[in-house]
Short mmCIF file of C-alpha atoms in Angstrom, two decimals:
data_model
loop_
_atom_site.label_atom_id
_atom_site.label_comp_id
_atom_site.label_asym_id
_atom_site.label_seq_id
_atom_site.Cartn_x
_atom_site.Cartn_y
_atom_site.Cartn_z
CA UNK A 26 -38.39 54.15 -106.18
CA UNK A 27 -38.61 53.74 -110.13
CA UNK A 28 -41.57 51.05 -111.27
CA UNK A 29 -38.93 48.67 -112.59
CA UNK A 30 -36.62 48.46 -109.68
CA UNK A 31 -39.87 47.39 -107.78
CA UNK A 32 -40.09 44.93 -109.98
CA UNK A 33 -36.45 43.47 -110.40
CA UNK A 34 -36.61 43.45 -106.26
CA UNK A 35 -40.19 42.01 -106.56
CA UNK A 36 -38.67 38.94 -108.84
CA UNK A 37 -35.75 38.63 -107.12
CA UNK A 38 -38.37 38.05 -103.94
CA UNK A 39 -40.04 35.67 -105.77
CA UNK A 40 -37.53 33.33 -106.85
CA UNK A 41 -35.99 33.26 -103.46
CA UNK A 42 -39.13 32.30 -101.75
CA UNK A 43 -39.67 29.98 -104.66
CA UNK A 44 -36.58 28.15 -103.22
CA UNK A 45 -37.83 27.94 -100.02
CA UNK A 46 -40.71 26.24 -101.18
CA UNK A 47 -38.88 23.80 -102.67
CA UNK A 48 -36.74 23.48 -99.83
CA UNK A 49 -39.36 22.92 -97.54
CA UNK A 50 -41.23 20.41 -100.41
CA UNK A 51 -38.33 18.44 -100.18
CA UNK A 52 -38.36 18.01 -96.30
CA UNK A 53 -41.71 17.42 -96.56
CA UNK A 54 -41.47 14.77 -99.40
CA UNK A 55 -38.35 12.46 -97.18
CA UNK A 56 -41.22 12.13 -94.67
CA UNK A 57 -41.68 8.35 -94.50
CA UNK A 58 -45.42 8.52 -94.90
CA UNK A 59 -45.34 11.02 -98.03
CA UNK A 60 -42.41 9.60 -99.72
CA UNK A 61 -44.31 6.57 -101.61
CA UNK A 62 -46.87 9.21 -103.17
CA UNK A 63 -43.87 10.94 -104.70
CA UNK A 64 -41.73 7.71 -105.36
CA UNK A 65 -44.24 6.02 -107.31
CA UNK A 66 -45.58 8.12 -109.49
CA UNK A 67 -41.78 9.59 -110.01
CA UNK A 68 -40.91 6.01 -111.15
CA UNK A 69 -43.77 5.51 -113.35
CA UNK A 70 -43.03 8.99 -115.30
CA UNK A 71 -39.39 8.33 -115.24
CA UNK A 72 -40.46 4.65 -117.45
CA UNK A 73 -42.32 6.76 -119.01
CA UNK A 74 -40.39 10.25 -120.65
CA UNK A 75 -37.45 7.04 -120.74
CA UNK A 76 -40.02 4.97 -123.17
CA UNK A 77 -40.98 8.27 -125.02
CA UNK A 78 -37.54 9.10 -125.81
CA UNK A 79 -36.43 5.50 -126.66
CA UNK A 80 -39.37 6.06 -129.08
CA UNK A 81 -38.70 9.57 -130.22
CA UNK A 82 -35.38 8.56 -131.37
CA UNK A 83 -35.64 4.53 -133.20
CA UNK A 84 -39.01 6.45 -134.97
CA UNK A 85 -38.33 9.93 -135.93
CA UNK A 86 -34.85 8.91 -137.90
CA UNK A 87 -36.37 7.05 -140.61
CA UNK A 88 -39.52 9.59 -140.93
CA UNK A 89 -36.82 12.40 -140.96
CA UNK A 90 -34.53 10.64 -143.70
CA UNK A 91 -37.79 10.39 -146.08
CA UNK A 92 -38.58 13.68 -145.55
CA UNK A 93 -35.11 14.62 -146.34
CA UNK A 94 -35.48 12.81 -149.42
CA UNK A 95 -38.14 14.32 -150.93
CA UNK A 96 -35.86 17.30 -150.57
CA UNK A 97 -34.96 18.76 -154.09
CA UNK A 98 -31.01 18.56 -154.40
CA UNK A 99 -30.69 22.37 -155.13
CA UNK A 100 -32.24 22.79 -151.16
CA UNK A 101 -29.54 20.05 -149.92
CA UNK A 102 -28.17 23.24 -147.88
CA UNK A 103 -31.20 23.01 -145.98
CA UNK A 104 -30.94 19.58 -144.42
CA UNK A 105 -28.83 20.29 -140.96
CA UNK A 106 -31.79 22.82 -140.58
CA UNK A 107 -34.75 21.24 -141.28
CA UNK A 108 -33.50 18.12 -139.14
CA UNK A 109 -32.72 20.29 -136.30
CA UNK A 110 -36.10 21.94 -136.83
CA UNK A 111 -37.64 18.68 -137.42
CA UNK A 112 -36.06 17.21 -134.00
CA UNK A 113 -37.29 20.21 -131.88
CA UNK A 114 -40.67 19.88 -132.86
CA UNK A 115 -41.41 16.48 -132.85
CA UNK A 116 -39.38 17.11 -129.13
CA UNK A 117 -41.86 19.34 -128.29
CA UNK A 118 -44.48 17.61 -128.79
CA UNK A 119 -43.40 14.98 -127.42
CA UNK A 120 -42.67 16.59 -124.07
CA UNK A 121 -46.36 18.14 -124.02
CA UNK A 122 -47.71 14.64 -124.95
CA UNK A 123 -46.02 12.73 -122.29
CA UNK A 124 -46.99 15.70 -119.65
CA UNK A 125 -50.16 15.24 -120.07
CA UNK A 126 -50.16 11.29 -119.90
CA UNK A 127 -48.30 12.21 -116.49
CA UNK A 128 -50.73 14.38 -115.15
CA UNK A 129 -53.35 11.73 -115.49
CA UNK A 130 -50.71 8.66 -114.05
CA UNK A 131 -49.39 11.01 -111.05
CA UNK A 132 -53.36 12.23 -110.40
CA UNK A 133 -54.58 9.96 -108.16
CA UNK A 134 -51.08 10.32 -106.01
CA UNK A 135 -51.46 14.10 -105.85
CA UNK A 136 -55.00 13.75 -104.22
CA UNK A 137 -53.35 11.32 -101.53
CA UNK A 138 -50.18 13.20 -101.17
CA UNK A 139 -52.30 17.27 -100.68
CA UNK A 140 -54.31 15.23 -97.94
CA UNK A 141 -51.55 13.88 -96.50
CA UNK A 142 -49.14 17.30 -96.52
CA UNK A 143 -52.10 19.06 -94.81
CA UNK A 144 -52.55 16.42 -92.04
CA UNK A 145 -49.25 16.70 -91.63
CA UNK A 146 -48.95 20.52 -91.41
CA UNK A 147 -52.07 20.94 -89.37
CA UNK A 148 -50.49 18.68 -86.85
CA UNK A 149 -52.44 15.59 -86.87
CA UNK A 150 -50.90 12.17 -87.57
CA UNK A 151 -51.47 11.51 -90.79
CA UNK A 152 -50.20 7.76 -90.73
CA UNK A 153 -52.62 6.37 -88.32
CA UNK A 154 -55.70 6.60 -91.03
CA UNK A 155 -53.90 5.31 -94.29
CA UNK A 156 -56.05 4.26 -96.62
CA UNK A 157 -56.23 0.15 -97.14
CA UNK A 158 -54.80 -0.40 -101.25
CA UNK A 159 -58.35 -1.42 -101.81
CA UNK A 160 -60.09 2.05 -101.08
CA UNK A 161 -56.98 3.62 -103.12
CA UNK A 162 -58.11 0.93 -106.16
CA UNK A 163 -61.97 2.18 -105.52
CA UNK A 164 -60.79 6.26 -105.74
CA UNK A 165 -58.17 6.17 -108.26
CA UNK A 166 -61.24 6.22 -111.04
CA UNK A 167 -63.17 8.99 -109.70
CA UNK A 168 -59.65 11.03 -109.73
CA UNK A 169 -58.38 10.43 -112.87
CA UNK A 170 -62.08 11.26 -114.38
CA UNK A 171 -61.29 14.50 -112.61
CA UNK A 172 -58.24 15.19 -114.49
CA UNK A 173 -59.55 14.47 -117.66
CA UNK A 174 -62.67 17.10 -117.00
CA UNK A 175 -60.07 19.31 -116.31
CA UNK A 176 -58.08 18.67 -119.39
CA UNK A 177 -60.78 18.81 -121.29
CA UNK A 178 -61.85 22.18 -119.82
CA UNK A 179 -58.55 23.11 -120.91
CA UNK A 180 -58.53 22.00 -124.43
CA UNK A 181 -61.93 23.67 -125.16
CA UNK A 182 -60.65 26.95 -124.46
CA UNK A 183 -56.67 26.40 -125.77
CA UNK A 184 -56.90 24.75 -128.77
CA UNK A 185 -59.79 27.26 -130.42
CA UNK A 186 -57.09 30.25 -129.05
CA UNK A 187 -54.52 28.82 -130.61
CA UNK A 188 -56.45 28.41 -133.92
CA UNK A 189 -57.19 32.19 -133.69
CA UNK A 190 -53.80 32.98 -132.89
CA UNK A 191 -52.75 31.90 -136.12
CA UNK A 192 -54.60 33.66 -137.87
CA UNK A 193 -52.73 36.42 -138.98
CA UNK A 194 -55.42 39.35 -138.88
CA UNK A 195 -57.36 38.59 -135.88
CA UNK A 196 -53.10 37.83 -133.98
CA UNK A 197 -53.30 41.45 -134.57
CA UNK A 198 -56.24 42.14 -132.71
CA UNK A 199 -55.52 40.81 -129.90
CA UNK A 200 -53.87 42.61 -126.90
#
């Protein structure tokens, strides 16, 4: 068998069990003692990617039409570009922005909602020991101190890559 059919068959494989894993996350998630550590942090991103866009679009008009502005007339060709330019990167970062602020908000859910999953697929009941709102209130720091060690773990080692990558010479370099 020839190295890339192995791996078109080998991808194909993948995204098929892929959508079994959703599949079965979705069972898993209509489970009436899962379901609110999905539902609220769903609701609280969905405010907030909703707020970010309401913002993205009443601020980046007026920074784009000043920018236009500055535009010499002779380079009035090049306005449907730049603004489409303009709109996908500000987008962009955007959408890596409010990621980030919903890793932290959907953090302390994730914790409850792993050890709940695994009660529930090792068999035990996982709704006789939930936890009182008041040891949820005591946790929720500890957690979301974890995700910001690990986002900063991550942003010491990404950001100084990415300064290197643009660096013409040493982009060369690297494998």
């Amino acid at each position: 068998m020839d190295r890339t059919q192995y791996g078109h068959s080998a991808m194909i494989g993948g995204v098929v069990r892929g959508g079994g894993y959703l599949i079965q996350g979705l069972r898993l998630i209509s489970l009436p003692g899962l379901r609110r550590f999905v539902l609220i942090p769903m609701a609280i991103n969905i405010l907030l990617f909703a707020g970010g866009l309401w913002l993205f679009i009443h601020l980046s008009e007026p920074v784009l039409q000043s920018l236009l502005k500055q535009l010499p007339s002779w380079l009035g060709w090049l306005n449907s570009l730049l603004w489409l330019l303009f709109t996908l990167v500000i987008a962009l970062i955007l959408l890596l922005l409010l990621s980030l602020v919903a890793g932290l908000v959907a953090a302390p859910f994730n914790a409850f909602l792993a050890e709940a999953v695994e009660r529930h697929l090792d068999g035990e009941n996982y709704q006789q020991e939930e936890m009182s709102i008041a040891e949820v209130i005591r946790m929720t720091p500890h957690l979301l101190m974890e995700e910001l060690r690990k986002l900063r773990y991550m942003l010491v080692r990404t950001v100084p890559l990415l300064l290197l990558s643009s660096i013409p010479v040493v982009n060369l370099i690297a494998p």
